[in-house]
Tab-separated table of C-alpha atoms in Angstrom:
chain	number	residue	atom	x	y	z
K	263	UNK	CA	-12.300	18.717	2.398
K	264	UNK	CA	-15.491	20.116	1.120
K	265	UNK	CA	-15.134	17.783	-1.761
K	266	UNK	CA	-17.287	14.587	-2.201
K	267	UNK	CA	-14.728	11.225	-1.827
K	268	UNK	CA	-16.472	7.563	-2.611
K	269	UNK	CA	-14.613	4.356	-1.749
K	270	UNK	CA	-15.397	1.392	-4.650
K	271	UNK	CA	-15.111	-1.755	-2.835
K	272	UNK	CA	-13.987	-1.353	0.861
K	273	UNK	CA	-12.133	-4.057	2.090
K	274	UNK	CA	-9.385	-3.654	4.623
K	275	UNK	CA	-7.527	-1.103	2.448
K	276	UNK	CA	-10.164	0.901	1.857
K	277	UNK	CA	-11.706	1.043	5.257
K	278	UNK	CA	-8.013	1.797	6.447
K	279	UNK	CA	-8.651	5.069	3.843
K	280	UNK	CA	-11.358	5.915	5.596
K	281	UNK	CA	-11.001	5.846	9.019
K	282	UNK	CA	-7.649	8.214	8.419
K	283	UNK	CA	-9.688	10.653	6.184
K	284	UNK	CA	-11.983	10.852	9.704
K	285	UNK	CA	-9.683	11.173	11.576
K	286	UNK	CA	-7.948	13.822	9.370
K	287	UNK	CA	-10.812	15.808	8.911
K	288	UNK	CA	-13.070	15.286	5.945
K	289	UNK	CA	-16.398	14.824	6.806
K	290	UNK	CA	-18.114	11.731	7.120
K	291	UNK	CA	-21.271	13.348	5.122
K	292	UNK	CA	-18.663	13.960	2.207
K	293	UNK	CA	-17.280	10.125	2.157
K	294	UNK	CA	-18.808	7.528	-0.099
K	295	UNK	CA	-18.142	4.502	0.593
K	296	UNK	CA	-19.153	0.835	-2.070
K	297	UNK	CA	-19.516	-2.688	-0.912
K	298	UNK	CA	-20.228	-5.493	-2.682
K	299	UNK	CA	-22.519	-7.427	0.269
K	300	UNK	CA	-24.745	-5.212	1.872
K	301	UNK	CA	-23.978	-6.232	5.509
K	302	UNK	CA	-20.782	-4.937	4.716
K	303	UNK	CA	-22.387	-1.298	3.490
K	304	UNK	CA	-24.197	-1.175	6.353
K	305	UNK	CA	-21.957	-2.103	9.037
K	306	UNK	CA	-19.446	0.519	7.363
K	307	UNK	CA	-21.632	2.740	8.056
K	308	UNK	CA	-22.302	2.610	12.103
K	309	UNK	CA	-18.826	2.467	12.341
K	310	UNK	CA	-18.319	5.671	10.816
K	311	UNK	CA	-21.335	7.676	9.720
K	312	UNK	CA	-20.928	7.584	6.057
K	313	UNK	CA	-22.952	7.480	3.578
K	314	UNK	CA	-23.626	3.284	1.710
K	315	UNK	CA	-24.210	3.800	-1.957
K	316	UNK	CA	-24.252	1.839	-5.493
K	317	UNK	CA	-20.996	2.008	-7.616
K	318	UNK	CA	-22.788	3.891	-10.642
K	319	UNK	CA	-24.423	6.982	-7.698
K	320	UNK	CA	-20.956	6.795	-6.483
K	321	UNK	CA	-19.592	7.736	-10.142
K	322	UNK	CA	-22.289	10.501	-10.198
K	323	UNK	CA	-21.653	11.604	-7.402
K	324	UNK	CA	-18.768	12.207	-5.814
K	325	UNK	CA	-15.275	14.779	-7.178
K	326	UNK	CA	-13.348	11.995	-5.977
K	327	UNK	CA	-13.269	8.432	-7.021
K	328	UNK	CA	-10.980	5.499	-4.956
K	329	UNK	CA	-11.056	2.335	-6.597
K	330	UNK	CA	-9.902	-0.676	-4.034
K	331	UNK	CA	-11.209	-3.781	-5.113
K	332	UNK	CA	-8.651	-6.051	-6.234
K	333	UNK	CA	-6.825	-6.115	-9.682
K	334	UNK	CA	-9.058	-8.783	-11.216
K	335	UNK	CA	-11.759	-7.349	-10.383
K	336	UNK	CA	-11.303	-4.266	-12.494
K	337	UNK	CA	-12.221	-4.014	-15.330
K	338	UNK	CA	-15.866	-5.558	-14.339
K	339	UNK	CA	-16.289	-2.795	-12.117
K	340	UNK	CA	-15.105	0.040	-14.779
K	341	UNK	CA	-17.341	-1.585	-17.564
K	342	UNK	CA	-19.827	-0.746	-14.831
K	343	UNK	CA	-18.370	2.754	-13.726
K	344	UNK	CA	-18.029	4.413	-17.231
K	345	UNK	CA	-20.965	5.244	-18.527
K	346	UNK	CA	-22.060	7.947	-14.969
K	347	UNK	CA	-17.901	8.780	-15.048
K	348	UNK	CA	-17.659	12.223	-16.561
K	349	UNK	CA	-14.376	13.220	-18.061
K	350	UNK	CA	-13.354	15.357	-15.428
K	351	UNK	CA	-13.380	12.749	-12.485
K	352	UNK	CA	-11.336	12.337	-10.518
K	353	UNK	CA	-10.406	8.112	-10.858
K	354	UNK	CA	-7.556	6.865	-8.271
K	355	UNK	CA	-6.441	3.029	-8.862
K	356	UNK	CA	-4.822	1.038	-5.678
K	357	UNK	CA	-4.957	-1.997	-7.752
K	358	UNK	CA	-1.330	-3.144	-8.508
K	359	UNK	CA	0.456	-3.612	-11.439
K	360	UNK	CA	-2.601	-2.164	-13.358
K	361	UNK	CA	-1.573	1.072	-15.612
K	362	UNK	CA	-3.368	4.294	-15.844
K	363	UNK	CA	-3.924	3.845	-20.146
K	364	UNK	CA	-5.802	0.389	-18.685
K	365	UNK	CA	-8.298	2.622	-16.589
K	366	UNK	CA	-8.025	5.945	-19.483
K	367	UNK	CA	-9.068	3.569	-22.601
K	368	UNK	CA	-12.362	2.709	-20.870
K	369	UNK	CA	-13.513	6.120	-19.048
K	370	UNK	CA	-14.931	9.263	-21.333
K	371	UNK	CA	-11.217	10.828	-22.863
K	372	UNK	CA	-9.681	13.286	-20.503
K	373	UNK	CA	-10.780	11.611	-16.874
K	374	UNK	CA	-7.952	12.163	-14.793
K	375	UNK	CA	-5.706	9.302	-13.829
K	376	UNK	CA	-3.516	8.506	-10.888
K	377	UNK	CA	-2.042	5.414	-9.901
K	378	UNK	CA	-1.378	4.817	-5.990
K	379	UNK	CA	0.499	1.700	-4.949
K	380	UNK	CA	-0.069	1.792	-0.755
K	381	UNK	CA	0.582	-1.003	2.031
K	382	UNK	CA	-0.955	-2.995	4.712
K	383	UNK	CA	0.568	-0.360	7.211
K	384	UNK	CA	-2.319	2.003	6.320
K	385	UNK	CA	-3.874	-0.003	9.387
K	386	UNK	CA	-1.844	1.646	11.924
K	387	UNK	CA	-1.420	5.285	9.563
K	388	UNK	CA	1.855	4.193	8.898
K	389	UNK	CA	1.616	3.606	5.237
K	390	UNK	CA	3.746	4.095	2.185
K	391	UNK	CA	2.388	5.339	-0.496
K	392	UNK	CA	3.462	5.565	-4.100
K	393	UNK	CA	1.352	8.175	-6.046
K	394	UNK	CA	2.177	8.470	-10.493
K	395	UNK	CA	-0.099	10.797	-12.520
K	396	UNK	CA	-2.035	9.506	-15.460
K	397	UNK	CA	-2.226	11.428	-18.860
K	398	UNK	CA	-4.597	13.958	-17.642
K	399	UNK	CA	-3.573	14.078	-14.539
K	400	UNK	CA	-2.717	18.207	-13.190
K	401	UNK	CA	-0.385	18.092	-10.596
K	402	UNK	CA	-3.686	19.463	-8.440
K	403	UNK	CA	-4.853	15.678	-8.198
K	404	UNK	CA	-2.336	14.248	-7.552
K	405	UNK	CA	-1.811	17.070	-4.809
K	406	UNK	CA	-5.322	15.736	-3.660
K	407	UNK	CA	-4.653	12.362	-3.532
K	408	UNK	CA	-0.990	13.016	-2.263
K	409	UNK	CA	-3.634	15.401	1.034
K	410	UNK	CA	-6.254	11.917	0.786
K	411	UNK	CA	-3.748	9.351	1.733
K	412	UNK	CA	-1.106	11.100	3.617
K	413	UNK	CA	-3.922	10.479	6.355
K	414	UNK	CA	-2.766	7.013	6.861
K	415	UNK	CA	1.040	7.424	6.052
K	416	UNK	CA	3.642	8.530	3.826
K	417	UNK	CA	3.274	10.125	0.011
K	418	UNK	CA	5.689	9.734	-2.671
K	419	UNK	CA	6.081	11.316	-6.022
K	420	UNK	CA	7.456	9.105	-8.959
K	421	UNK	CA	6.920	8.242	-12.552
K	422	UNK	CA	4.367	5.066	-13.868
K	423	UNK	CA	7.914	3.756	-15.655
K	424	UNK	CA	8.654	2.765	-11.321
K	425	UNK	CA	5.988	1.415	-9.813
K	426	UNK	CA	6.625	-2.236	-9.933
K	427	UNK	CA	9.668	-1.585	-8.592
K	428	UNK	CA	8.136	0.570	-5.899
K	429	UNK	CA	4.706	-2.033	-5.526
K	430	UNK	CA	8.130	-4.557	-5.277
K	431	UNK	CA	9.557	-2.902	-2.355
K	432	UNK	CA	7.092	-0.751	-0.382
K	433	UNK	CA	3.269	-2.251	-1.597
K	434	UNK	CA	5.161	-6.143	-0.538
K	435	UNK	CA	7.762	-4.498	1.197
K	436	UNK	CA	6.136	-5.884	4.641
K	437	UNK	CA	5.602	-8.861	4.347
K	438	UNK	CA	9.631	-9.511	4.328
K	439	UNK	CA	10.247	-8.230	7.444
K	440	UNK	CA	6.604	-10.082	8.908
K	441	UNK	CA	9.262	-13.262	7.215
K	442	UNK	CA	12.603	-11.813	8.748
K	443	UNK	CA	10.365	-11.847	11.742
K	444	UNK	CA	9.566	-15.300	11.540
K	445	UNK	CA	13.021	-16.179	10.776
K	446	UNK	CA	14.494	-14.629	13.929
K	447	UNK	CA	11.807	-16.574	16.100
K	448	UNK	CA	12.238	-19.688	14.572
K	449	UNK	CA	15.482	-18.741	16.019
K	450	UNK	CA	15.206	-17.998	18.991
K	451	UNK	CA	13.666	-20.595	20.341
K	452	UNK	CA	16.016	-22.259	18.266
K	453	UNK	CA	18.632	-20.302	21.292
K	454	UNK	CA	16.383	-21.477	24.066
K	455	UNK	CA	13.833	-18.456	24.562
K	456	UNK	CA	9.385	-18.990	24.738
K	457	UNK	CA	7.925	-17.831	21.585
K	458	UNK	CA	6.566	-14.510	23.110
K	459	UNK	CA	9.936	-13.461	24.560
K	460	UNK	CA	11.521	-14.392	21.328
K	461	UNK	CA	9.179	-12.274	19.423
K	462	UNK	CA	8.641	-8.991	21.577
K	463	UNK	CA	12.397	-8.948	21.591
K	464	UNK	CA	12.839	-9.304	18.208
K	465	UNK	CA	9.558	-6.407	17.881
K	466	UNK	CA	11.713	-3.828	19.532
K	467	UNK	CA	15.046	-4.084	17.874
K	468	UNK	CA	12.551	-3.969	14.699
K	469	UNK	CA	11.106	-1.170	15.447
K	470	UNK	CA	14.004	0.388	17.241
K	471	UNK	CA	16.477	-0.078	14.066
K	472	UNK	CA	13.355	1.356	12.161
K	473	UNK	CA	13.282	4.788	14.363
K	474	UNK	CA	17.208	4.703	14.098
K	475	UNK	CA	16.928	4.654	9.983
K	476	UNK	CA	14.349	7.667	9.112
K	477	UNK	CA	15.438	9.519	11.777
K	478	UNK	CA	19.503	9.096	12.450
K	479	UNK	CA	20.105	10.475	8.584
K	480	UNK	CA	23.289	7.700	8.542
K	481	UNK	CA	23.631	5.357	5.690
K	482	UNK	CA	22.197	1.415	6.367
K	483	UNK	CA	26.182	0.764	6.528
K	484	UNK	CA	27.234	2.831	9.045
K	485	UNK	CA	24.129	1.707	11.718
K	486	UNK	CA	25.163	-2.385	11.057
K	487	UNK	CA	29.187	-0.872	11.897
K	488	UNK	CA	28.293	0.771	14.920
K	489	UNK	CA	26.378	-2.344	15.998
K	490	UNK	CA	29.752	-4.322	14.466
K	491	UNK	CA	32.369	-5.337	17.028
K	492	UNK	CA	35.442	-6.613	15.477
K	493	UNK	CA	35.837	-10.683	16.842
K	494	UNK	CA	32.099	-10.104	18.205
K	495	UNK	CA	28.612	-12.141	17.770
K	496	UNK	CA	27.836	-9.704	14.964
K	497	UNK	CA	30.110	-10.538	12.670
K	498	UNK	CA	29.715	-13.768	13.124
K	499	UNK	CA	26.455	-13.772	12.292
K	500	UNK	CA	26.612	-11.397	9.628
K	501	UNK	CA	29.456	-13.663	8.059
K	502	UNK	CA	26.421	-16.775	7.349
K	503	UNK	CA	23.549	-14.285	5.963
K	504	UNK	CA	27.145	-13.503	3.461
K	505	UNK	CA	27.780	-16.869	3.208
K	506	UNK	CA	23.985	-18.182	2.839
K	507	UNK	CA	23.513	-15.675	0.249
K	508	UNK	CA	20.718	-13.694	2.102
K	509	UNK	CA	21.831	-10.173	0.174
K	510	UNK	CA	21.575	-12.011	-3.556
K	511	UNK	CA	18.137	-13.763	-2.190
K	512	UNK	CA	16.734	-10.448	-1.425
K	513	UNK	CA	17.702	-8.928	-4.474
K	514	UNK	CA	16.621	-11.775	-6.916
K	515	UNK	CA	12.715	-12.003	-4.618
K	516	UNK	CA	12.413	-8.558	-5.550
K	517	UNK	CA	12.737	-8.656	-8.891
K	518	UNK	CA	10.778	-11.286	-9.371
K	519	UNK	CA	7.817	-9.227	-7.234
K	520	UNK	CA	8.941	-6.369	-9.867
K	521	UNK	CA	8.324	-8.961	-12.601
K	522	UNK	CA	5.255	-10.481	-11.762
K	523	UNK	CA	3.771	-6.573	-11.313
K	524	UNK	CA	4.603	-6.095	-15.293
K	525	UNK	CA	3.097	-9.595	-15.763
K	526	UNK	CA	0.083	-8.196	-13.573
K	527	UNK	CA	0.065	-5.337	-16.156
K	528	UNK	CA	0.136	-7.268	-18.986
K	529	UNK	CA	-3.278	-9.697	-18.237
K	530	UNK	CA	-1.275	-12.275	-17.055
K	531	UNK	CA	-3.063	-14.459	-14.675
K	532	UNK	CA	-1.491	-17.512	-13.943
């Protein structure tokens, strides 16, 4: 934690990472931030005691650069950084769909790049961050990325060829659960419950189910079967879900998300 780390393009995820690192023991004096708007940079200084700098200064000064700008802005950022990033500088990308080769081609030869796909539960220290090494990244570089992103949740190493699938599953994953909760809340209202009560019932059920999945060691089929009595209410609901093709729709949705991640990697915008 004695190294200097710079978060470039500090939006919501970048700020969540920054605050998690400070809670995890990083000294604010060792953390640099960049932001497009000066007032945003000053806000981060006042809130966390970190040092706002320009992108070029961050590239020259920090031991690790974490790039959290949007995918469509990454090319312009790398053009700005390239003259200032030494070959040994660790570069961590949090941009969806962009392969490590994109960075390696634009930075000095031999620059170690680590690709990370995290998700919005980083805002509550419950992120799932998936980590892959580029051509020049070593085990030590991966360990550094794990130490940083471990401050806001769990980490998992995967080959980069699996990143698009991980983006579909966990990167976009929270949105699917929010969508499901939204639909179940509407169903609760249709069944006669006030919105706030339906919301509370569903959210706590989701939290309890997630903890059971995480801590029980049981397969989800087994956990579902434990709730599903013969000729009972749950099996009738499951039958309707199957009749409406919910399982097939979920598989198709995740395939679509994976395919879009691949399109982003190839540079397709629309």
